[in-house]
Coordinates of C-alpha atoms and ligand atoms in Angstrom, one line a residue:
M13 CA 44.4 83.4 14.7
K14 CA 43.2 81.4 11.6
R15 CA 44.6 77.9 11.3
I16 CA 45.0 76.3 7.9
V17 CA 45.8 72.5 8.0
I18 CA 47.0 70.8 4.9
L19 CA 46.8 67.0 5.1
G20 CA 49.3 65.1 2.9
G21 CA 52.9 65.9 1.9
G22 CA 52.8 64.8 -1.7
V23 CA 52.9 67.1 -4.8
A24 CA 49.4 68.5 -4.0
G25 CA 50.0 69.3 -0.3
T26 CA 53.5 70.6 -0.7
L27 CA 52.7 72.8 -3.6
T28 CA 49.6 74.2 -2.0
A29 CA 51.7 75.2 1.1
N30 CA 54.5 76.6 -1.0
Y31 CA 52.2 78.7 -3.2
L32 CA 50.0 79.8 -0.3
V33 CA 52.7 81.0 2.2
P34 CA 54.2 83.8 0.0
K35 CA 50.7 85.2 -0.6
I36 CA 50.0 85.5 3.2
R37 CA 53.5 85.8 4.6
G38 CA 52.7 89.1 6.4
E39 CA 49.7 87.5 8.1
I40 CA 51.8 84.6 9.2
R41 CA 54.6 86.9 10.5
D42 CA 52.0 88.9 12.4
G43 CA 50.7 85.8 14.1
N44 CA 47.2 86.1 12.4
V45 CA 47.5 82.9 10.4
E46 CA 49.2 79.5 11.0
V47 CA 49.8 77.0 8.2
T48 CA 50.4 73.4 9.3
L49 CA 51.1 70.5 7.0
I50 CA 50.5 67.0 8.4
T51 CA 52.0 64.0 6.6
D52 CA 52.7 60.5 7.6
R53 CA 56.2 60.1 6.3
P54 CA 59.2 62.5 6.6
Y55 CA 60.0 62.4 2.9
Q56 CA 58.3 62.9 -0.4
V57 CA 58.5 60.4 -3.2
Y58 CA 58.7 61.4 -6.9
E59 CA 56.4 58.6 -8.2
P60 CA 56.9 59.3 -12.0
G61 CA 60.5 58.1 -11.4
F62 CA 59.2 54.5 -10.8
L63 CA 59.0 54.1 -14.5
Y64 CA 62.8 54.6 -14.8
L65 CA 63.7 52.9 -11.5
I66 CA 62.4 49.5 -12.7
F67 CA 64.7 49.7 -15.7
N68 CA 67.6 50.9 -13.5
R69 CA 67.7 54.3 -15.2
L70 CA 67.1 56.3 -12.0
G71 CA 68.3 55.3 -8.5
E72 CA 66.3 55.1 -5.3
A73 CA 68.0 58.1 -3.8
E74 CA 67.0 60.3 -6.7
L75 CA 63.3 59.7 -6.0
K76 CA 63.1 60.8 -2.4
R77 CA 63.6 64.1 -0.6
D78 CA 63.2 65.1 3.0
I79 CA 59.9 67.0 3.3
R80 CA 61.6 69.7 5.4
E81 CA 63.9 70.5 2.5
L82 CA 60.9 71.1 0.2
L83 CA 58.6 73.2 2.3
D84 CA 58.7 77.0 3.0
P85 CA 60.2 77.5 6.5
A86 CA 57.1 79.3 7.6
V87 CA 55.1 76.0 7.4
N88 CA 54.7 74.0 10.6
I89 CA 55.5 70.4 9.7
V90 CA 53.9 67.5 11.6
I91 CA 55.1 64.0 10.8
D92 CA 52.2 61.9 12.0
R93 CA 49.4 59.7 10.5
A94 CA 45.9 61.2 10.5
T95 CA 43.4 58.7 11.7
K96 CA 40.2 60.8 11.5
I97 CA 39.0 64.0 10.0
E98 CA 36.2 65.3 12.3
A99 CA 34.5 67.7 9.9
E100 CA 31.7 68.5 12.3
N101 CA 34.3 69.6 14.9
N102 CA 36.8 71.2 12.4
R103 CA 39.7 69.0 13.6
V104 CA 42.0 66.4 12.4
V105 CA 42.9 63.6 14.8
T106 CA 46.3 61.9 14.4
E107 CA 48.0 59.0 16.1
N108 CA 49.7 61.4 18.4
G109 CA 47.6 64.6 18.6
V110 CA 44.6 66.7 17.6
Y111 CA 44.8 69.7 15.2
D112 CA 41.9 72.2 15.0
Y113 CA 41.5 74.1 11.8
D114 CA 39.6 76.9 10.2
Y115 CA 40.4 75.6 6.8
L116 CA 41.4 72.1 5.8
V117 CA 43.0 71.0 2.6
I118 CA 42.8 67.3 1.8
A119 CA 45.7 66.1 -0.3
T120 CA 46.0 62.5 0.9
G121 CA 46.5 61.0 -2.6
A122 CA 45.6 57.5 -3.7
R123 CA 46.8 54.0 -2.5
V124 CA 47.2 50.8 -4.4
V125 CA 45.2 47.8 -3.1
P126 CA 46.6 44.7 -4.8
E127 CA 44.9 42.6 -2.1
E128 CA 41.6 43.3 -3.9
I129 CA 42.6 40.9 -6.7
P130 CA 43.1 37.5 -5.0
G131 CA 46.5 36.0 -5.9
L132 CA 48.0 39.3 -7.3
K133 CA 50.4 39.8 -4.4
E134 CA 51.8 36.3 -4.7
G135 CA 51.7 36.1 -8.5
G136 CA 52.3 39.6 -9.8
H137 CA 54.5 42.7 -9.9
W138 CA 53.7 46.4 -10.1
F139 CA 55.5 49.7 -10.2
Y140 CA 52.9 51.9 -8.5
N141 CA 54.6 52.2 -5.2
F142 CA 58.2 52.2 -4.0
E143 CA 58.4 48.6 -2.7
G144 CA 56.6 47.2 -5.8
A145 CA 59.0 49.1 -8.1
V146 CA 62.1 47.9 -6.4
R147 CA 60.8 44.3 -6.5
L148 CA 59.9 44.6 -10.2
R149 CA 63.4 46.0 -11.0
E150 CA 64.8 42.7 -9.6
A151 CA 62.4 40.6 -11.7
L152 CA 63.2 42.5 -14.9
A153 CA 66.9 42.2 -14.3
K154 CA 66.5 38.4 -14.0
F155 CA 64.0 38.0 -16.9
T156 CA 65.4 35.8 -19.6
G157 CA 62.5 35.9 -22.0
G158 CA 58.8 34.7 -22.1
K159 CA 55.4 36.3 -22.0
V160 CA 55.0 39.6 -20.2
V161 CA 51.5 40.8 -19.5
V162 CA 51.0 44.5 -18.7
S163 CA 47.5 44.5 -17.2
V164 CA 45.4 47.4 -16.0
M165 CA 43.3 45.9 -13.2
G166 CA 41.1 48.8 -12.3
V167 CA 40.3 52.4 -13.1
P168 CA 40.8 55.1 -12.0
H169 CA 44.5 54.7 -11.4
K170 CA 47.5 57.1 -11.1
C171 CA 49.1 58.3 -14.3
P172 CA 46.7 56.8 -16.9
V173 CA 49.4 56.7 -19.6
A174 CA 52.0 54.8 -17.6
P175 CA 50.8 51.3 -18.6
M176 CA 51.3 52.2 -22.3
E177 CA 54.7 53.8 -21.5
V178 CA 55.9 50.7 -19.6
S179 CA 54.9 48.5 -22.6
F180 CA 56.9 50.7 -25.0
I181 CA 60.0 51.0 -22.8
L182 CA 59.9 47.2 -22.1
H183 CA 59.9 46.5 -25.8
D184 CA 63.1 48.5 -26.2
F185 CA 64.6 47.1 -23.0
L186 CA 64.1 43.5 -24.2
K187 CA 65.6 44.5 -27.6
R188 CA 68.7 46.0 -26.0
R189 CA 69.1 42.7 -24.1
N190 CA 68.6 40.5 -27.1
L191 CA 65.4 39.1 -25.5
R192 CA 62.7 40.6 -27.7
D193 CA 62.6 37.6 -30.1
K194 CA 62.2 35.3 -27.2
S195 CA 59.4 37.4 -25.6
E196 CA 55.8 38.4 -26.1
I197 CA 54.3 41.6 -24.6
L198 CA 50.6 41.7 -24.1
Y199 CA 48.8 44.9 -22.8
T200 CA 45.3 44.6 -21.4
Y201 CA 42.7 47.3 -20.7
P202 CA 39.3 47.0 -19.0
I203 CA 37.2 48.9 -21.5
N204 CA 36.5 48.5 -25.2
K205 CA 39.6 50.3 -26.4
I206 CA 43.3 50.5 -25.3
F207 CA 42.8 53.9 -23.6
T208 CA 40.0 56.2 -22.6
M209 CA 40.8 59.1 -25.0
D210 CA 40.3 58.5 -28.8
P211 CA 43.1 60.8 -30.1
V212 CA 45.6 58.9 -27.9
V213 CA 44.3 55.5 -29.1
E214 CA 44.6 56.7 -32.7
M215 CA 48.3 57.5 -32.2
I216 CA 49.3 54.6 -29.8
Q217 CA 47.5 51.6 -31.3
P218 CA 49.4 51.7 -34.7
M219 CA 52.6 52.1 -32.7
F220 CA 51.8 49.0 -30.7
D221 CA 51.1 47.1 -34.0
E222 CA 54.5 48.2 -35.5
R223 CA 56.3 46.9 -32.4
G224 CA 54.4 43.7 -32.1
I225 CA 53.0 44.7 -28.8
Q226 CA 49.7 42.8 -28.5
Y227 CA 46.6 44.1 -26.8
K228 CA 43.3 42.9 -25.4
T229 CA 40.4 45.1 -24.4
F230 CA 37.4 44.3 -22.2
F231 CA 39.8 42.5 -20.0
N232 CA 38.9 42.7 -16.3
P233 CA 41.0 40.5 -14.1
L234 CA 39.1 38.8 -11.2
E235 CA 42.0 36.8 -9.8
V236 CA 45.5 35.6 -10.4
D237 CA 46.4 32.0 -10.2
A238 CA 49.9 32.5 -8.9
K239 CA 50.8 28.7 -9.0
N240 CA 49.8 28.2 -12.6
K241 CA 50.7 31.8 -13.7
K242 CA 47.3 32.6 -15.1
I243 CA 45.0 35.6 -15.0
I244 CA 41.3 34.8 -14.7
T245 CA 38.9 37.5 -16.0
L246 CA 35.3 38.6 -15.5
E247 CA 34.8 37.9 -19.2
G248 CA 35.7 34.2 -18.6
E249 CA 39.2 34.3 -20.1
E250 CA 42.3 32.7 -18.8
E251 CA 45.6 34.3 -19.8
S252 CA 48.9 32.8 -19.0
Y253 CA 52.0 34.8 -18.3
D254 CA 55.7 34.4 -17.3
L255 CA 55.9 37.9 -15.8
L256 CA 52.9 39.9 -14.8
I257 CA 53.2 43.7 -14.5
A258 CA 49.9 44.7 -13.0
I259 CA 48.4 48.1 -12.4
P260 CA 46.6 47.2 -9.2
P261 CA 43.2 48.7 -8.2
H262 CA 43.5 52.0 -6.4
R263 CA 41.4 53.6 -3.6
G264 CA 41.5 56.9 -1.8
A265 CA 43.3 57.3 1.5
K266 CA 42.2 55.2 4.5
V267 CA 41.6 58.3 6.6
V268 CA 39.2 59.7 4.1
E269 CA 37.3 56.4 4.1
D270 CA 37.4 56.1 7.9
S271 CA 36.1 59.7 8.3
G272 CA 33.1 59.0 6.0
L273 CA 34.2 61.6 3.6
G274 CA 34.8 59.4 0.5
D275 CA 32.6 57.9 -2.2
K276 CA 32.6 54.1 -2.7
G277 CA 36.2 54.3 -4.1
G278 CA 37.3 56.4 -1.2
W279 CA 37.6 59.5 -3.4
V280 CA 36.6 62.9 -2.0
P281 CA 33.5 64.4 -3.7
T282 CA 34.9 67.8 -4.9
D283 CA 33.6 70.7 -6.9
R284 CA 35.3 70.5 -10.3
Y285 CA 35.9 74.3 -10.5
T286 CA 36.3 75.6 -7.0
L287 CA 37.9 72.4 -5.6
K288 CA 35.9 72.8 -2.4
V289 CA 34.8 69.5 -0.8
E290 CA 31.1 69.1 -1.6
G291 CA 29.0 70.3 1.3
Y292 CA 31.9 72.0 3.2
E293 CA 32.7 75.7 2.8
N294 CA 36.0 75.4 4.7
M295 CA 37.5 72.3 3.1
Y296 CA 39.3 71.9 -0.2
A297 CA 40.5 68.7 -1.9
L298 CA 43.0 68.3 -4.7
G299 CA 45.4 65.9 -6.3
D300 CA 44.8 62.1 -6.5
A301 CA 42.4 62.3 -3.5
T302 CA 39.4 63.8 -5.4
N303 CA 36.6 62.1 -7.4
L304 CA 37.1 64.5 -10.3
P305 CA 37.0 63.2 -13.9
V306 CA 40.6 64.3 -14.5
S307 CA 43.9 62.3 -14.7
K308 CA 45.4 61.3 -11.4
A309 CA 48.6 63.1 -12.3
G310 CA 51.2 65.3 -10.6
S311 CA 50.7 68.0 -13.2
V312 CA 47.0 68.1 -12.3
A313 CA 47.9 68.4 -8.6
H314 CA 50.2 71.2 -9.6
F315 CA 47.6 73.2 -11.5
Q316 CA 45.0 72.6 -8.8
A317 CA 47.4 73.8 -6.0
E318 CA 47.7 77.2 -7.7
V319 CA 43.8 77.5 -7.5
V320 CA 43.5 76.3 -3.9
A321 CA 46.4 78.6 -2.8
E322 CA 44.9 81.6 -4.5
N323 CA 41.4 81.0 -3.1
L324 CA 42.6 80.3 0.4
A325 CA 44.7 83.5 0.4
A326 CA 41.6 85.4 -0.8
E327 CA 39.5 83.9 2.1
I328 CA 42.2 84.8 4.6
E329 CA 42.2 88.4 3.2
G330 CA 38.3 88.5 3.4
I331 CA 38.0 88.6 -0.4
E332 CA 35.6 86.5 -2.4
P333 CA 37.6 83.6 -3.9
T334 CA 37.4 83.5 -7.7
A335 CA 40.1 81.2 -9.0
M336 CA 38.7 78.2 -10.9
F337 CA 40.3 74.9 -12.0
N338 CA 39.7 74.3 -15.7
G339 CA 40.7 70.6 -15.7
K340 CA 44.1 71.2 -17.1
A341 CA 46.5 68.2 -17.4
F342 CA 49.8 67.8 -19.0
C343 CA 51.3 64.3 -19.5
F344 CA 54.5 63.1 -21.2
I345 CA 54.1 59.7 -22.9
E346 CA 57.4 57.8 -23.3
T347 CA 57.0 55.7 -26.5
G348 CA 60.4 54.0 -26.3
W349 CA 63.8 54.0 -24.6
E350 CA 64.7 57.4 -26.1
E351 CA 61.5 58.9 -27.6
A352 CA 58.4 60.4 -26.2
T353 CA 55.4 62.5 -27.0
Y354 CA 53.1 64.6 -24.8
I355 CA 49.5 65.6 -24.4
W356 CA 47.7 68.4 -22.7
F357 CA 44.0 68.8 -22.3
D358 CA 41.4 70.4 -20.0
Y359 CA 37.6 70.3 -19.5
Y360 CA 37.0 71.9 -22.8
T361 CA 39.9 70.9 -25.1
P362 CA 40.7 67.2 -26.1
P363 CA 44.3 66.1 -26.3
Q364 CA 46.2 66.3 -29.6
P365 CA 49.3 64.1 -29.4
V366 CA 52.3 65.2 -31.5
M367 CA 54.7 62.9 -33.3
P368 CA 57.1 61.3 -30.7
S369 CA 60.7 62.6 -30.8
K370 CA 64.0 62.2 -28.9
F371 CA 63.7 65.9 -28.0
V372 CA 60.5 65.3 -25.9
H373 CA 62.1 62.3 -24.2
F374 CA 65.1 64.4 -23.2
V375 CA 62.9 67.2 -21.9
K376 CA 61.1 64.5 -19.7
M377 CA 64.5 63.2 -18.4
A378 CA 65.5 66.8 -17.6
Y379 CA 62.2 67.3 -15.8
N380 CA 62.8 64.2 -13.8
K381 CA 65.8 65.9 -12.3
A382 CA 64.2 69.4 -12.1
Y383 CA 61.1 68.1 -10.3
W384 CA 62.4 69.0 -6.9
L385 CA 62.5 72.6 -7.9
T386 CA 58.9 72.3 -8.9
A387 CA 58.0 70.8 -5.5
R388 CA 59.6 73.9 -3.8
G389 CA 57.3 76.1 -5.9
L390 CA 60.3 77.5 -7.9
L391 CA 59.6 76.1 -11.4
Ligands
FAD19 C1 54.4 54.9 -11.9 C2 53.8 56.3 -11.9 C3 54.2 57.2 -12.9 C4 53.7 58.5 -12.9 N1 54.0 59.3 -13.8 C5 53.5 60.6 -13.8 C6 53.9 61.5 -14.8 O1 54.7 61.2 -15.7 N2 53.4 62.8 -14.8 C7 52.5 63.1 -13.8 O2 52.0 64.3 -13.8 N3 52.1 62.3 -12.8 C8 52.6 61.0 -12.8 N4 52.2 60.1 -11.8 C9 51.2 60.5 -10.9 C10 51.7 61.3 -9.7 O3 52.8 60.7 -9.1 C11 50.5 61.5 -8.7 O4 49.4 62.0 -9.4 C12 50.9 62.5 -7.7 O5 51.9 62.0 -6.9 C13 49.7 62.8 -6.8 O6 50.1 63.7 -5.8 P1 49.2 63.8 -4.5 O7 49.9 64.8 -3.6 O8 47.8 64.0 -4.8 O9 49.3 62.4 -3.8 P2 50.5 61.7 -3.2 O10 51.8 62.0 -3.9 O11 50.2 60.2 -3.1 O12 50.7 62.3 -1.7 C14 49.8 62.0 -0.7 C15 50.5 62.2 0.6 O13 49.5 62.1 1.7 C16 50.1 61.4 2.7 N5 49.1 60.7 3.5 C17 48.2 59.8 3.0 N6 47.4 59.4 4.1 C18 47.8 60.1 5.1 C19 47.4 60.2 6.5 N7 46.4 59.4 7.0 N8 48.0 61.0 7.4 C20 49.0 61.8 6.9 N9 49.5 61.8 5.6 C21 48.9 61.0 4.8 C22 51.0 60.4 2.0 O14 52.1 59.9 2.8 C23 51.6 61.3 0.9 O15 52.7 62.0 1.3 C24 52.8 58.8 -11.8 C25 52.5 57.9 -10.8 C26 53.0 56.7 -10.8 C27 52.6 55.7 -9.7

């Protein structure tokens, strides 16, 4: 009996399981293979929905599904928190058990660590986890005008384009509430341009200018003075705010760090093509958990899951795995309340954004509803 353990029930883990099982269903039925998914919460969260939740455009119930509804019935589901991956013993230790494996898939995602910026928890808001998004929704509903700072406080972070999107949607949200004239929006980014990819900067920066969205680059927050509502930066600046929407620093999962499997950010060193964990023939990593130079995006996790499932199925069948990840990513970019563009790119092809349109926005809104079909491996 070969045991495959998938750690993490987000997009990456769920899709890996749902793509893998149909390829090896006969082996599972005959008792030759067992697929177990371990995850620490009984539901999956659709994180892209946070961008809509904060403006009250999607409800909380639309962003969560029971993990059992999403997974192929042939997958054993364990709801438990893994505390250690013992790579040398081929086993995962959880709070309530021990799971031996022949193959392990690490899909434990990323976590936000606002505590790494002193004062941020007390003085700021964010929409990068459920609790933060719910709190920010309240703050935005009560906002009566003033200076909003949208500040990227560390890279890498999930969904690199979301800070630009939130700035655009906020601009229209304030206009719709007759508050834009009484408000400033300032977007800050840590490097010398407003985004890492030049074709995106060339499209987005003039759009910021047209809307009066201000920006500052080389802006690396060191601490937040919650009492005086100021951000203090490494560059020696002090920036005041009335409402701070931060993109907090991110790290890899705690279990990865505690198992000594992560780099200094807690990201799993992973081969960019095979998605095998470096130094381990029987371990794969994908999704936000890896150290790969690709966007931490659900679409990336999706494309990677196809590769991991195909290669694992080949290994089970005793065939040399040949599927390779090519760095593919697809991201919608909301550029207002009702308009959006999109980019796709891979290791070899840079992004080429198209003109924003209402149509692309409506496709994104439709995808928000259809996501749960994707998670089941149906779309
Ligand atoms: C505001 C926002 C907007 C976004 N917008 C988009 C978008 O428009 N398009 C897009 O493609 N992507 C978007 N993303 C990014 C996308 O949500 C993530 O890239 C995606 O969720 C990553 O999936 P994952 O499975 O790798 O990680 P996760 O979804 O984080 O899943 C990890 C899973 O592992 C579990 N886990 C962690 N540690 C343990 C442990 N010790 N034991 C057991 N289980 C554990 C967690 O509970 C979780 O279920 C957005 C993200 C945010 C925050």
